[in-house]
PDB file of C-alpha atoms in Angstrom:
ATOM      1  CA  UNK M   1       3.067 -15.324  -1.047  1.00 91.00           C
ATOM      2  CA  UNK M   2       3.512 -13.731   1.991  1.00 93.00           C
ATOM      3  CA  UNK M   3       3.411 -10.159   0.619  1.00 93.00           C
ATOM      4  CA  UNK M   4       0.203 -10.871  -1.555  1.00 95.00           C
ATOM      5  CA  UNK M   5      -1.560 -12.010   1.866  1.00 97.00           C
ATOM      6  CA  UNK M   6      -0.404  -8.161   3.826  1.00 96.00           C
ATOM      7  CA  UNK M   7      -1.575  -6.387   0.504  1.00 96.00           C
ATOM      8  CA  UNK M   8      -4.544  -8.514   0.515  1.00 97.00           C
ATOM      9  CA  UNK M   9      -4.965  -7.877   4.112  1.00 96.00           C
ATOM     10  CA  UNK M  10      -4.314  -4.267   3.640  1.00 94.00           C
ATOM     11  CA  UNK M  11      -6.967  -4.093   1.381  1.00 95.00           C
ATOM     12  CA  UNK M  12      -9.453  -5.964   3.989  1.00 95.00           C
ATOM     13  CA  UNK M  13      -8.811  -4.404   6.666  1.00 92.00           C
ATOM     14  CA  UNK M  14      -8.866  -0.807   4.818  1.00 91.00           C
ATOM     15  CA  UNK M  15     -12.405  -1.935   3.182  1.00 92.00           C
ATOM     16  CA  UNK M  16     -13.962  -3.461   6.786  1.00 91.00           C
ATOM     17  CA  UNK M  17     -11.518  -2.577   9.869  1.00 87.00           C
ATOM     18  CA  UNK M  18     -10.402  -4.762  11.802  1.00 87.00           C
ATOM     19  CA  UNK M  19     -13.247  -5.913  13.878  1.00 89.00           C
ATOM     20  CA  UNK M  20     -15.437  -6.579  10.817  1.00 93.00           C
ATOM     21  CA  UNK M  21     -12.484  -8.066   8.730  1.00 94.00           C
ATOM     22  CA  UNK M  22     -12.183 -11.965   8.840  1.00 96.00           C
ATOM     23  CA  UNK M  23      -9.210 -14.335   7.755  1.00 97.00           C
ATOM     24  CA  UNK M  24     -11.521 -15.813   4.957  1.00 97.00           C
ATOM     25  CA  UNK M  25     -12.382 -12.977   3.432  1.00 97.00           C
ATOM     26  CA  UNK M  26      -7.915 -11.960   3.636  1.00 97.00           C
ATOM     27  CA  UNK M  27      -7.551 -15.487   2.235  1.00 97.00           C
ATOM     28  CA  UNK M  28     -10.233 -14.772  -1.036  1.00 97.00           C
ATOM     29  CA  UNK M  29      -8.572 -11.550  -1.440  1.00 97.00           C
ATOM     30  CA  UNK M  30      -5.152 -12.898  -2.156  1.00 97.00           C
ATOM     31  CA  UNK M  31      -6.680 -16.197  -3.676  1.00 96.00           C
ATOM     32  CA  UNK M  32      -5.287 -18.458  -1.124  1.00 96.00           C
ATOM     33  CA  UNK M  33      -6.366 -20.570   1.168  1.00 96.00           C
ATOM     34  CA  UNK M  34      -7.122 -20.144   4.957  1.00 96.00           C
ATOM     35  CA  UNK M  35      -4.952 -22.647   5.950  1.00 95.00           C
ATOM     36  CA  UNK M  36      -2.080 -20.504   3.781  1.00 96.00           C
ATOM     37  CA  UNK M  37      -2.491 -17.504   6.173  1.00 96.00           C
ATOM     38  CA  UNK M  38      -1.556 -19.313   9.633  1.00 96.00           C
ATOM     39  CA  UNK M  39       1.308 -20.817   7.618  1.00 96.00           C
ATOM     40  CA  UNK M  40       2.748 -17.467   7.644  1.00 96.00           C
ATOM     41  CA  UNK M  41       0.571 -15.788  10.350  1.00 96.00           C
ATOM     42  CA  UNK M  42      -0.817 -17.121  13.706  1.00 95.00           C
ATOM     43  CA  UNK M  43      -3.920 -15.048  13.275  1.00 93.00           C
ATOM     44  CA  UNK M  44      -5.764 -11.800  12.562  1.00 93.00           C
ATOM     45  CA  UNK M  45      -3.502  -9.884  14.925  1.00 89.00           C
ATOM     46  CA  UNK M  46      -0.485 -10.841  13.950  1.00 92.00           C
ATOM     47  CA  UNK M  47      -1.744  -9.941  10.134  1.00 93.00           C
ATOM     48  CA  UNK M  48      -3.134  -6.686  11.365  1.00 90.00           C
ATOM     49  CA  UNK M  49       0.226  -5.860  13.463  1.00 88.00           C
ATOM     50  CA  UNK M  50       2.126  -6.556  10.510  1.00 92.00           C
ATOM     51  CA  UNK M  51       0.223  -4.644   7.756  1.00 92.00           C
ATOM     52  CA  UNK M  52       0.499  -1.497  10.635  1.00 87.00           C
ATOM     53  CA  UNK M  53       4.280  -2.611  10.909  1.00 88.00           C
ATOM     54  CA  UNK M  54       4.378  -2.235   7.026  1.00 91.00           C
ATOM     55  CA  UNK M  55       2.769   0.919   6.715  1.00 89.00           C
ATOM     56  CA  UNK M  56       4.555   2.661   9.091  1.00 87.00           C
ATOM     57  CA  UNK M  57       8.073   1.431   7.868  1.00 92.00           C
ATOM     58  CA  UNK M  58       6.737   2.215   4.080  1.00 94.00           C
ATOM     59  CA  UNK M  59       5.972   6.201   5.655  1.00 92.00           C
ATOM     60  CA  UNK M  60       9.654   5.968   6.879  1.00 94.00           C
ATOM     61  CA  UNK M  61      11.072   4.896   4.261  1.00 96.00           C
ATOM     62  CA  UNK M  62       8.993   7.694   1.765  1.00 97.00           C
ATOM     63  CA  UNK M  63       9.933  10.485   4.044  1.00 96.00           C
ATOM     64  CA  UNK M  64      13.632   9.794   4.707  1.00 96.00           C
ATOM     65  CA  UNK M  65      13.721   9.696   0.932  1.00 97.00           C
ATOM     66  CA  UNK M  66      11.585  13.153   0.765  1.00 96.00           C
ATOM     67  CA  UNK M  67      14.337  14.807   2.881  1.00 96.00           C
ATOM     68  CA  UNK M  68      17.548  13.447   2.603  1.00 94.00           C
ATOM     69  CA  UNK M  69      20.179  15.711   0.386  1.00 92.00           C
ATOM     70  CA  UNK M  70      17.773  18.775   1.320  1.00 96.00           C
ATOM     71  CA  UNK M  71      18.786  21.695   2.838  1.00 96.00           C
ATOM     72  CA  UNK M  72      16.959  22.367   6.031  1.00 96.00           C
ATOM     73  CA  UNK M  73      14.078  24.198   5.668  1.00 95.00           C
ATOM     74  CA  UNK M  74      13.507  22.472   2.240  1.00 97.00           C
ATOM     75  CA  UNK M  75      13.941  19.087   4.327  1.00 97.00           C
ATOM     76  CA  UNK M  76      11.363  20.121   6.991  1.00 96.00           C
ATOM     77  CA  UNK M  77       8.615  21.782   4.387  1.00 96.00           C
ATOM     78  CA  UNK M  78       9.577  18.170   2.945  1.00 96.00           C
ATOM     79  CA  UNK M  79       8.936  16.143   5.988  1.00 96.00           C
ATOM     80  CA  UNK M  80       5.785  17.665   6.930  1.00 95.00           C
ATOM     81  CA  UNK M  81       3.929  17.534   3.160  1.00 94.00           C
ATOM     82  CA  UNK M  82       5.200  13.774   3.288  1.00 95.00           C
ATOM     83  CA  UNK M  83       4.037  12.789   6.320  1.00 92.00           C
ATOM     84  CA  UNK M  84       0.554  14.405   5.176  1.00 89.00           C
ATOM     85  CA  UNK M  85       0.321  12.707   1.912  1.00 92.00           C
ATOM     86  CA  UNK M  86       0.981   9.576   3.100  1.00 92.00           C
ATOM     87  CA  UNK M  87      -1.573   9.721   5.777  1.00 87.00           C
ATOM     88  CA  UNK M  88      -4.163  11.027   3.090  1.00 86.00           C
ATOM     89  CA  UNK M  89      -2.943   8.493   0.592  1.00 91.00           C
ATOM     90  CA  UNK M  90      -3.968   5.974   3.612  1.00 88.00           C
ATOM     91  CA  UNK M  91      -6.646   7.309   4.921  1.00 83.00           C
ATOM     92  CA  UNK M  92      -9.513   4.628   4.559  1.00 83.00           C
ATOM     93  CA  UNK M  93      -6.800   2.441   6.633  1.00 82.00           C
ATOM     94  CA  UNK M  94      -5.679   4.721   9.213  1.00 78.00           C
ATOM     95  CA  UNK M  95      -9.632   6.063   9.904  1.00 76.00           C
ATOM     96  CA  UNK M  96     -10.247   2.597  10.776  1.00 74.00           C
ATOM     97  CA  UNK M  97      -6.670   2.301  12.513  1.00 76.00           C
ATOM     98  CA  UNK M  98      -7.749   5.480  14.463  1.00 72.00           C
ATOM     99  CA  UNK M  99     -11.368   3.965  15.297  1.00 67.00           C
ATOM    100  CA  UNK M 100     -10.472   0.682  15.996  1.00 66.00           C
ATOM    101  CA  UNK M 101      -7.005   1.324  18.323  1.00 63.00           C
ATOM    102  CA  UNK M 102      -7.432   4.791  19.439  1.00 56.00           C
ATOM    103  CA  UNK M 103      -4.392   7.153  18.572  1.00 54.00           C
ATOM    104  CA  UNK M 104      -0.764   7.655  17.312  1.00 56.00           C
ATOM    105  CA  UNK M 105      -0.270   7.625  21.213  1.00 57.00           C
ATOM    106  CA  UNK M 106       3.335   6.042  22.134  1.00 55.00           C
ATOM    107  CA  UNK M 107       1.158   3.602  24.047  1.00 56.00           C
ATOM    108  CA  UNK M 108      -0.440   2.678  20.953  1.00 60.00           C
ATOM    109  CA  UNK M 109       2.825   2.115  18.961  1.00 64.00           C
ATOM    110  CA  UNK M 110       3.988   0.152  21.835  1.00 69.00           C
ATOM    111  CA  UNK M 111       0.994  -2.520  20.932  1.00 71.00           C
ATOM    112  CA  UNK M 112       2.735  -2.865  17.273  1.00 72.00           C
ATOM    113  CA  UNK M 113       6.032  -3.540  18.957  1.00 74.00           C
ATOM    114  CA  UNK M 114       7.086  -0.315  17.282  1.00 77.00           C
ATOM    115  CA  UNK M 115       8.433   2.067  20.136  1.00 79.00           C
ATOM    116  CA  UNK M 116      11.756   1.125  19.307  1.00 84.00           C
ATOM    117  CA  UNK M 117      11.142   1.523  15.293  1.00 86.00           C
ATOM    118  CA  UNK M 118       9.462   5.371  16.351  1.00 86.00           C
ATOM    119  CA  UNK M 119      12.717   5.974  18.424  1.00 89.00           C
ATOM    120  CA  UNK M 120      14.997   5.300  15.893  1.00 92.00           C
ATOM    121  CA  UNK M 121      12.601   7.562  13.469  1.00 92.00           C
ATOM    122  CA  UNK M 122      13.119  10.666  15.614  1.00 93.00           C
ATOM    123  CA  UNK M 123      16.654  10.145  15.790  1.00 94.00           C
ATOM    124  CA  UNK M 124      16.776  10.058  12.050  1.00 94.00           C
ATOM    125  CA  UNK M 125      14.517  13.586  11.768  1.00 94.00           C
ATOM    126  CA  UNK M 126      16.440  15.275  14.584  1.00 95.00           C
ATOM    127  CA  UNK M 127      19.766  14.879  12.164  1.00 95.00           C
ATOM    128  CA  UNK M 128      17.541  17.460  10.059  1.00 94.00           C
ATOM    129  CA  UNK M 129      17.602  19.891  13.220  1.00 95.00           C
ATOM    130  CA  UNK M 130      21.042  18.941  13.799  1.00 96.00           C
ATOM    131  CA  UNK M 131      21.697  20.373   9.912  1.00 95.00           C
ATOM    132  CA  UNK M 132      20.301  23.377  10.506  1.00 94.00           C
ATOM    133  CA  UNK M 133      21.557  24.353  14.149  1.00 95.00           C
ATOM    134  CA  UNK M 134      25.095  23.569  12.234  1.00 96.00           C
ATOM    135  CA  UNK M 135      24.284  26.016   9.817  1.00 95.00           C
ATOM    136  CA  UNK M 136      22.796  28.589  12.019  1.00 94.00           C
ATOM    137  CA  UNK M 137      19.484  28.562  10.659  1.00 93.00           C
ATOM    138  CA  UNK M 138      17.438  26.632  13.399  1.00 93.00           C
ATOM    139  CA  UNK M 139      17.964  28.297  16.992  1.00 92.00           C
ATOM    140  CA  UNK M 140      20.206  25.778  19.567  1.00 92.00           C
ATOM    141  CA  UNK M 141      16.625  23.820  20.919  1.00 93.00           C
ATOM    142  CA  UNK M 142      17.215  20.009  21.438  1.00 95.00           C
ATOM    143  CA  UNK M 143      16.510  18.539  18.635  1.00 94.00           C
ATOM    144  CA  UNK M 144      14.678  15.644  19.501  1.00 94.00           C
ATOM    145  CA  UNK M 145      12.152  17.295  21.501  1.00 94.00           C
ATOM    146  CA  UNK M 146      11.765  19.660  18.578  1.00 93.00           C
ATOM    147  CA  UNK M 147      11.142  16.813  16.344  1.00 93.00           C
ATOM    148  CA  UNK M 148       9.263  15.100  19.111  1.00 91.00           C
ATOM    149  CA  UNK M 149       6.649  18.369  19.085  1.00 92.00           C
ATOM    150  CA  UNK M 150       6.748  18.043  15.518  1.00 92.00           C
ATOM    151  CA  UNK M 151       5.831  14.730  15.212  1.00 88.00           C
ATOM    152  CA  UNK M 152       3.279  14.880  18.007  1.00 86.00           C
ATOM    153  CA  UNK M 153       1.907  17.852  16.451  1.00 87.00           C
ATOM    154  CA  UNK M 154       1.604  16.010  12.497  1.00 85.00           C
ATOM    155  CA  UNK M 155       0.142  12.777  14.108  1.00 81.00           C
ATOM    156  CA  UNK M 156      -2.482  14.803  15.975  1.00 82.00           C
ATOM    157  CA  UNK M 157      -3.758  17.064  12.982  1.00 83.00           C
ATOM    158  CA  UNK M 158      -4.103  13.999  10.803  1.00 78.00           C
ATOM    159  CA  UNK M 159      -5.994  12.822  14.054  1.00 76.00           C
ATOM    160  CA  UNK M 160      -8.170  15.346  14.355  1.00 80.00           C
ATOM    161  CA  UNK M 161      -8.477  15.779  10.203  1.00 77.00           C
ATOM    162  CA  UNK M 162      -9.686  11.863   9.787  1.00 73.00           C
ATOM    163  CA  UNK M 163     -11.946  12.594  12.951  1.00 74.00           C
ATOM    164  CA  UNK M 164     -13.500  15.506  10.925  1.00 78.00           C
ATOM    165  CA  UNK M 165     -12.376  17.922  13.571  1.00 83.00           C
ATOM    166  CA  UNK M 166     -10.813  20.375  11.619  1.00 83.00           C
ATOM    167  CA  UNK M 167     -11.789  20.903   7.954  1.00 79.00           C
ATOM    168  CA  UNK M 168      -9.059  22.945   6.494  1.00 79.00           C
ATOM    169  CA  UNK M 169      -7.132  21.794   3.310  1.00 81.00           C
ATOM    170  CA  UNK M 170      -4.130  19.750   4.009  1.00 81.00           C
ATOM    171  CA  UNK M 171      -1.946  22.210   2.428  1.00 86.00           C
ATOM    172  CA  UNK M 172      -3.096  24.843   4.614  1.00 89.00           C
ATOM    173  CA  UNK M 173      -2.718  22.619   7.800  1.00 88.00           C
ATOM    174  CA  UNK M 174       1.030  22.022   6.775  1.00 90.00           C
ATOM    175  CA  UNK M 175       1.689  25.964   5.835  1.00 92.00           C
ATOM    176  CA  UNK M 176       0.639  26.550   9.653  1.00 91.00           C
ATOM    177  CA  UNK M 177       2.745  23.700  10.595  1.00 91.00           C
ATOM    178  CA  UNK M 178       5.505  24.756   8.861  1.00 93.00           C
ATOM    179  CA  UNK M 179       5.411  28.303   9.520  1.00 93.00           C
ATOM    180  CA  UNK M 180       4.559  27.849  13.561  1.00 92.00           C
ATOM    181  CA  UNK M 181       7.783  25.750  13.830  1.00 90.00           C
ATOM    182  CA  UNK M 182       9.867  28.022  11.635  1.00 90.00           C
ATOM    183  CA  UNK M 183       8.755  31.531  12.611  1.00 90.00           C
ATOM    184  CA  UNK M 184       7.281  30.657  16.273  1.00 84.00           C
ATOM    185  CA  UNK M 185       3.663  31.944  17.710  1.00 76.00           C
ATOM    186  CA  UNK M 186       4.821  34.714  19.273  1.00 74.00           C
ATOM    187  CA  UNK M 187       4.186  38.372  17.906  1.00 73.00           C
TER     188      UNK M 187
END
């Protein structure tokens, strides 16, 4: 039951936001009652936190999949296209995620309770970097600051993308990602 009330909520709150979204209308959605929410859930925010929780460990979950047994170029082409499709896949959420709560900031995930959960993310990307330093295709940077600028970098184009700040394709916005970390900016 409690999984029916986050998809329900999902739904909600990617249909209204969160400010317009109510508990009732969660509660129709999954066909339960009110009272059956804050049996499982003290509130809206709680559902809200937890339907961001889900998302985000969902993401995680699709893009360790997307790179793992990749070699490491493969794994990073892999890493940014996921991370883009998911957002897209998500995007009626996530614009009113981005309205409602600001940014991908750090300060933002630490509202969610998910700094630790974003740590632990990096460390399990840099092990990608860490592949390819071993085998002499990525140069010796530190590989969580690489992945750190990466990650920056993806959450701020799908940012500035849902904003309507940029208006290129997403597959051209990841062929500039990919290429800027692989071949650098300089001439």
């Amino acid at each position: 039951m409690k999984d029916a009330i986050l998809k329900a909520a999902d739904k909600i709150f990617s249909t209204f936001g969160y400010h317009e979204a109510k508990v009732a209308m969660i509660a129709q959605e999954a066909g339960v009652a009110v009272g059956t929410i804050y049996r499982f859930f003290s509130g809206k925010d709680e559902l809200y936190r937890e339907v961001v929780r889900m998302k985000l460990f969902e993401m995680e979950r699709r893009i360790v999949n997307a790179i793992s047994d990749k070699p490491p170029l493969d794994a990073l082409r892999a890493y940014i296209h996921e991370a883009f499709t998911f957002f897209e896949e998500n995007k009626e959420f996530f614009k009113f995620f981005l309205r409602d709560v600001g940014t991908f900031s750090v300060a933002d995930l630490e509202k969610f309770g998910l700094s630790s959960w974003y740590d632990n993310f990096i460390n399990k990307l840099t092990k990608m970097i860490d592949r390819g330093k071993q085998e002499g295709i990525f140069k010796d940077f530190d590989s969580k600051i690489v992945m750190l600028f990466l990650s920056g970098a993806v959450k701020n184009l799908v940012y500035s993308e849902a904003k309507g700040r940029i208006r290129q394709n997403i597959d051209s916005i990841e062929e500039t990602i990919f290429k800027i970390i692989t071949e650098g900016i300089k001439k």
